[in-house]
mmCIF file of C-alpha atoms and ligand atoms in Angstrom:
data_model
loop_
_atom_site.group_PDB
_atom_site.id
_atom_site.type_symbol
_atom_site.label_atom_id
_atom_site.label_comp_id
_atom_site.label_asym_id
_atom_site.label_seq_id
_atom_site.Cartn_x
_atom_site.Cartn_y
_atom_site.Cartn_z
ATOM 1 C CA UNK A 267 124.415 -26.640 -22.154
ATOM 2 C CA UNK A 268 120.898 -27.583 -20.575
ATOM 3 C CA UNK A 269 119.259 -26.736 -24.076
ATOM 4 C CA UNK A 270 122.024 -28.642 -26.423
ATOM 5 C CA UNK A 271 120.965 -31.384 -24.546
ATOM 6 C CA UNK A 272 117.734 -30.933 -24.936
ATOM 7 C CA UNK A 273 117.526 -30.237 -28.638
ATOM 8 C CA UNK A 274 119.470 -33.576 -29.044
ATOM 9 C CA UNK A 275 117.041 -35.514 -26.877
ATOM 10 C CA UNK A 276 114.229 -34.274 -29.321
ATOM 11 C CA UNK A 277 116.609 -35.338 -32.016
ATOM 12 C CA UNK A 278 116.656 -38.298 -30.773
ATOM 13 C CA UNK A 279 113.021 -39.084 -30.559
ATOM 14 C CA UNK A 280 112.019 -37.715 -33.728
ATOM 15 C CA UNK A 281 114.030 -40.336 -35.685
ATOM 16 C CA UNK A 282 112.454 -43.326 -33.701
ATOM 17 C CA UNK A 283 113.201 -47.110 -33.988
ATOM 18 C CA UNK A 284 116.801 -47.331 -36.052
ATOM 19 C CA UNK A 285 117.978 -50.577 -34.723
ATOM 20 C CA UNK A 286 116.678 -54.371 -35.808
ATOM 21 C CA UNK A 287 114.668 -56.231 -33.707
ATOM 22 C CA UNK A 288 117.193 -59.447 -34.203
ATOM 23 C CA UNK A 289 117.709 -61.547 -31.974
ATOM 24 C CA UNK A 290 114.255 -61.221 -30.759
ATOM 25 C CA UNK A 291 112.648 -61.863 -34.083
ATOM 26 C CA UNK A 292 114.449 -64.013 -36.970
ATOM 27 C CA UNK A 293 116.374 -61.680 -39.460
ATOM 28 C CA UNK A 294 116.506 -62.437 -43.144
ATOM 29 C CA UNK A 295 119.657 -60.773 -44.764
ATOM 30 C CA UNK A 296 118.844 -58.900 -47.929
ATOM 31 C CA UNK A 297 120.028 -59.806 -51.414
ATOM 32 C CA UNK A 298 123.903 -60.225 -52.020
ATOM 33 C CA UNK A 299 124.533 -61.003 -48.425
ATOM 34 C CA UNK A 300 127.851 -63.002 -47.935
ATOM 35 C CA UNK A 301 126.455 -65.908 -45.650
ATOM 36 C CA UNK A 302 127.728 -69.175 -44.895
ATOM 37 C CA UNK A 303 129.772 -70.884 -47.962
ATOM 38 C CA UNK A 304 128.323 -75.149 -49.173
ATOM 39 C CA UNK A 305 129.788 -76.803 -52.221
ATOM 40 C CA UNK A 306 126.985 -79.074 -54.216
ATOM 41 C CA UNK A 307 129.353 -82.107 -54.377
ATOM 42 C CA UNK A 308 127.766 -83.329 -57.820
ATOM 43 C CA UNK A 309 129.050 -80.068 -59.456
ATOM 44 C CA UNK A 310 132.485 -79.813 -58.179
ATOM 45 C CA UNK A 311 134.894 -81.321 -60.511
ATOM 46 C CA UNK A 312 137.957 -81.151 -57.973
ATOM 47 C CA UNK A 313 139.925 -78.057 -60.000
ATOM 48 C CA UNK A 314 140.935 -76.633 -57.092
ATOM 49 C CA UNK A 315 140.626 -72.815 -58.101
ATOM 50 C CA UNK A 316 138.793 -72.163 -55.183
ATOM 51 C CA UNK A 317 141.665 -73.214 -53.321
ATOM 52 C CA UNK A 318 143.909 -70.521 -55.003
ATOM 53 C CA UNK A 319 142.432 -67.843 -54.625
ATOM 54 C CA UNK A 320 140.813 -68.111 -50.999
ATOM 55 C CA UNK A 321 142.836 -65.080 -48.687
ATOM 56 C CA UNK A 322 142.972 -66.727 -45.507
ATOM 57 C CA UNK A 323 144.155 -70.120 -47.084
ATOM 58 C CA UNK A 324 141.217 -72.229 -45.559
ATOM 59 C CA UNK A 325 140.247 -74.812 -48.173
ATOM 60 C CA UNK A 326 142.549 -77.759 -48.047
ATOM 61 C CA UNK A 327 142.961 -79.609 -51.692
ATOM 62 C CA UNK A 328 144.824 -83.213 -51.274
ATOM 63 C CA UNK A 329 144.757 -85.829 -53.381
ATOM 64 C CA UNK A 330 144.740 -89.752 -51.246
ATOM 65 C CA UNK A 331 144.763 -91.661 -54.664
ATOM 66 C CA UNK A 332 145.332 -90.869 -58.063
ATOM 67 C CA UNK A 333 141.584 -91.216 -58.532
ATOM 68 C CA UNK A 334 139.764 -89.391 -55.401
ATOM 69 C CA UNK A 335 140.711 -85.770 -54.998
ATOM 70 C CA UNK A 336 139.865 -84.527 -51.260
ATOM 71 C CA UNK A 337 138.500 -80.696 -50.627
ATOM 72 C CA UNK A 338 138.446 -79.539 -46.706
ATOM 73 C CA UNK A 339 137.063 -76.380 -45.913
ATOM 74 C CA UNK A 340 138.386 -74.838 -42.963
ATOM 75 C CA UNK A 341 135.191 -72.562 -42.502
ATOM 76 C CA UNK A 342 136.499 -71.253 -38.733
ATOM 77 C CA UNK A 343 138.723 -69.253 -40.721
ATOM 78 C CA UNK A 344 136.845 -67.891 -43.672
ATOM 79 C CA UNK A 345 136.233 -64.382 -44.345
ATOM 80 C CA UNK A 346 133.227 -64.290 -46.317
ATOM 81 C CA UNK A 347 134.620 -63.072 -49.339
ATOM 82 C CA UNK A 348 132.880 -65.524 -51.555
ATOM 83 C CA UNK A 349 136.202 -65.560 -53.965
ATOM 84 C CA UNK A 350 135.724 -69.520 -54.210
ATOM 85 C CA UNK A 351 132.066 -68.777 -55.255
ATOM 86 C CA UNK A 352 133.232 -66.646 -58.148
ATOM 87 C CA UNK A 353 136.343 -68.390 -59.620
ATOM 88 C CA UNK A 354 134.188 -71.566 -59.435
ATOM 89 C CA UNK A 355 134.246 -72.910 -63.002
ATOM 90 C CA UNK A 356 131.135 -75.132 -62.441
ATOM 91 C CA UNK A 357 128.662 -72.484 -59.844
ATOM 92 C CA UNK A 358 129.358 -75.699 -57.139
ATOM 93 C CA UNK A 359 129.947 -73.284 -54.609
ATOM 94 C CA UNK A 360 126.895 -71.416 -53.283
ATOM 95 C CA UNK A 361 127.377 -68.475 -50.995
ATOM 96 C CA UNK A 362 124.442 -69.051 -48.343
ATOM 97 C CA UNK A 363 122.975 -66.568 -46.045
ATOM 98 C CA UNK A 364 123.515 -68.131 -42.899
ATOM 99 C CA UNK A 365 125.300 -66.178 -40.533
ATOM 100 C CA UNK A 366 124.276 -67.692 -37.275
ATOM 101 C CA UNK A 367 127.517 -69.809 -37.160
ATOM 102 C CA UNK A 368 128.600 -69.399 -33.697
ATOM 103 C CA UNK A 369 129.236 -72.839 -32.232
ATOM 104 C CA UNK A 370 131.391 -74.714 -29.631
ATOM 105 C CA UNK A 371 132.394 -77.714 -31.416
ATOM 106 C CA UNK A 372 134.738 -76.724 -34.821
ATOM 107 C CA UNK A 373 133.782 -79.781 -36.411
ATOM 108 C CA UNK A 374 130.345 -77.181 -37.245
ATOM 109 C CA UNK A 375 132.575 -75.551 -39.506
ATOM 110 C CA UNK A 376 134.236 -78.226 -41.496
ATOM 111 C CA UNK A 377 133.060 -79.426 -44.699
ATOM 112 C CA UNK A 378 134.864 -82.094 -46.874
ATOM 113 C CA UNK A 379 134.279 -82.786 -50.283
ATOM 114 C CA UNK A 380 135.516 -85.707 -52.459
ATOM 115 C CA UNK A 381 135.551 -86.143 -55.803
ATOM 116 C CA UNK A 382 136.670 -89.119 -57.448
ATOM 117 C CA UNK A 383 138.658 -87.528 -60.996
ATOM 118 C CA UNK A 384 139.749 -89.409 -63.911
ATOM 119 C CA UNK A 385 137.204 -92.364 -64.285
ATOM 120 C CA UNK A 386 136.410 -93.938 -67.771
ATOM 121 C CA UNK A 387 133.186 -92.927 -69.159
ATOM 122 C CA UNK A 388 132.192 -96.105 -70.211
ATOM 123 C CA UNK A 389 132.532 -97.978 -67.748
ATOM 124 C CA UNK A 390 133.110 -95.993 -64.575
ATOM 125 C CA UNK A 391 137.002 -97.639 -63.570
ATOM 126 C CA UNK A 392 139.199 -95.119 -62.462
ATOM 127 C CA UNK A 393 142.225 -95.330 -65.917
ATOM 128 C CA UNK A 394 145.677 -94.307 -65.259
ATOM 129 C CA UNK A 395 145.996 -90.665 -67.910
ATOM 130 C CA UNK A 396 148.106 -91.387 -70.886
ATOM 131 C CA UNK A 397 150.991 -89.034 -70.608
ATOM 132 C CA UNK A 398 152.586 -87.113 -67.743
ATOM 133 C CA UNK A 399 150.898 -83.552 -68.359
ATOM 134 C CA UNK A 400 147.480 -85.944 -68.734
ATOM 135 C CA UNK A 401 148.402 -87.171 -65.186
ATOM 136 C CA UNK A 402 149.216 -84.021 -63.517
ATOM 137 C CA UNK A 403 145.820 -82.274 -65.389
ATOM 138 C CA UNK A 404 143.932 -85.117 -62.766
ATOM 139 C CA UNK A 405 146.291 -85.370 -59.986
ATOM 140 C CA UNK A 406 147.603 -81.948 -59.734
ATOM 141 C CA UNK A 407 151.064 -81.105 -58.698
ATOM 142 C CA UNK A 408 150.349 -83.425 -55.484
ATOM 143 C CA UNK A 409 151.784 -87.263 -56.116
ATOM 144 C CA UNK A 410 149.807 -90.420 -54.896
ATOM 145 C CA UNK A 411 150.600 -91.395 -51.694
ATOM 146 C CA UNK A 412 153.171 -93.813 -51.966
ATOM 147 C CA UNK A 413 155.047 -92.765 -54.968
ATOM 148 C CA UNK A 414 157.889 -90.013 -55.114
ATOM 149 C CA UNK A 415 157.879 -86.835 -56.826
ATOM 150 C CA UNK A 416 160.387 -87.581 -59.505
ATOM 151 C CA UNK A 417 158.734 -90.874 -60.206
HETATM 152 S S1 SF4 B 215 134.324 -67.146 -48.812
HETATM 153 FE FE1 SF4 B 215 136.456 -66.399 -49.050
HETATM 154 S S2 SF4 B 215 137.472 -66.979 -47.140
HETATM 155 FE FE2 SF4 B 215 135.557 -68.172 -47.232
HETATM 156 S S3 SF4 B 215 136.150 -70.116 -48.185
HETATM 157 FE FE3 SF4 B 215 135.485 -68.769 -49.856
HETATM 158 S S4 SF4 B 215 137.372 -67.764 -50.614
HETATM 159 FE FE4 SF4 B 215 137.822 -68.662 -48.578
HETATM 160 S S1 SF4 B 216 134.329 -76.107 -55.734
HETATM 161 FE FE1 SF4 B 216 134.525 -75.251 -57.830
HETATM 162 S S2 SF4 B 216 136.526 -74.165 -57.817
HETATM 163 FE FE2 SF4 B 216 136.502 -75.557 -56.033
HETATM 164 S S3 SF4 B 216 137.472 -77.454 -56.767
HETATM 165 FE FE3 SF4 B 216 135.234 -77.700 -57.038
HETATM 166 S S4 SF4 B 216 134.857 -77.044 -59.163
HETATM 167 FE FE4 SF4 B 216 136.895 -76.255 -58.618
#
């Protein structure tokens, strides 16, 4: 018994320092590390696919006015599965490596996002889309506020 114990003392010596000296001294996750998720704003062009396809439901796609498309990311519940990152059409979504997220006030972890869809290229006015599959292309299956869904 005495000697078991001994041999895994000297076990346990010989392999030396296995743990990280975080939180003492700052750690710096290696490549590929699912961190903290940011959306570049200029890039995202309000699709919504990361929306879809995020597992615990967290981003929030709603669209005000048929020309400003709202994204809220509900980051308190995310998962770090960086699924928005890769579906992203347009690489807006950049999976960080910040993990020191712990924080008392949830407004830490949201993030909102609007992106103003469907505006002439000319001149910059927001135009209403042609035809009805146009329309739905910008606002989605979501109608302006104020008007009904058979409208
Ligand atoms: S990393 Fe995963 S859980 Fe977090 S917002 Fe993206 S899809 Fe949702
Ligand atoms: S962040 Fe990417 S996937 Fe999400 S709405 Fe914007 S462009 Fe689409």
């Amino acid at each position: 018994m005495i000697i078991s114990k001994l041999k895994e003392a000297l076990i346990c010596l010989k392999a030396g320092r296995v743990t990280l000296p975080y939180p003492f001294a700052p750690h710096d996750p290696e490549d590929g590390f699912h961190g903290r998720v940011v959306v570049d704003a200029e890039k995202c062009v309000g699709c919504g696919g990361c929306a879809e396809v995020c597992p615990p439901r967290c981003i929030e796609v709603t669209d005000p006015s048929p020309e400003k498309r709202v994204l809220e990311f509900f980051l308190e519940r995310c998962t770090y599965c960086a699924r928005c990152a890769e579906v992203c059409p347009e690489d807006a979504v950049i999976v960080t490596k910040e993990f020191e997220t712990a924080t008392n006030d949830l407004e830490d972890m949201h993030m909102r996002v609007e992106v103003f869809m469907s505006t002439c290229r000319r001149c910059g006015r927001c135009y209403e889309p042609p035809t009805p599959l146009d329309r739905m292309m910008v606002t989605g299956f979501r109608p302006p506020t104020g008007e009904s869904e058979g409208a």
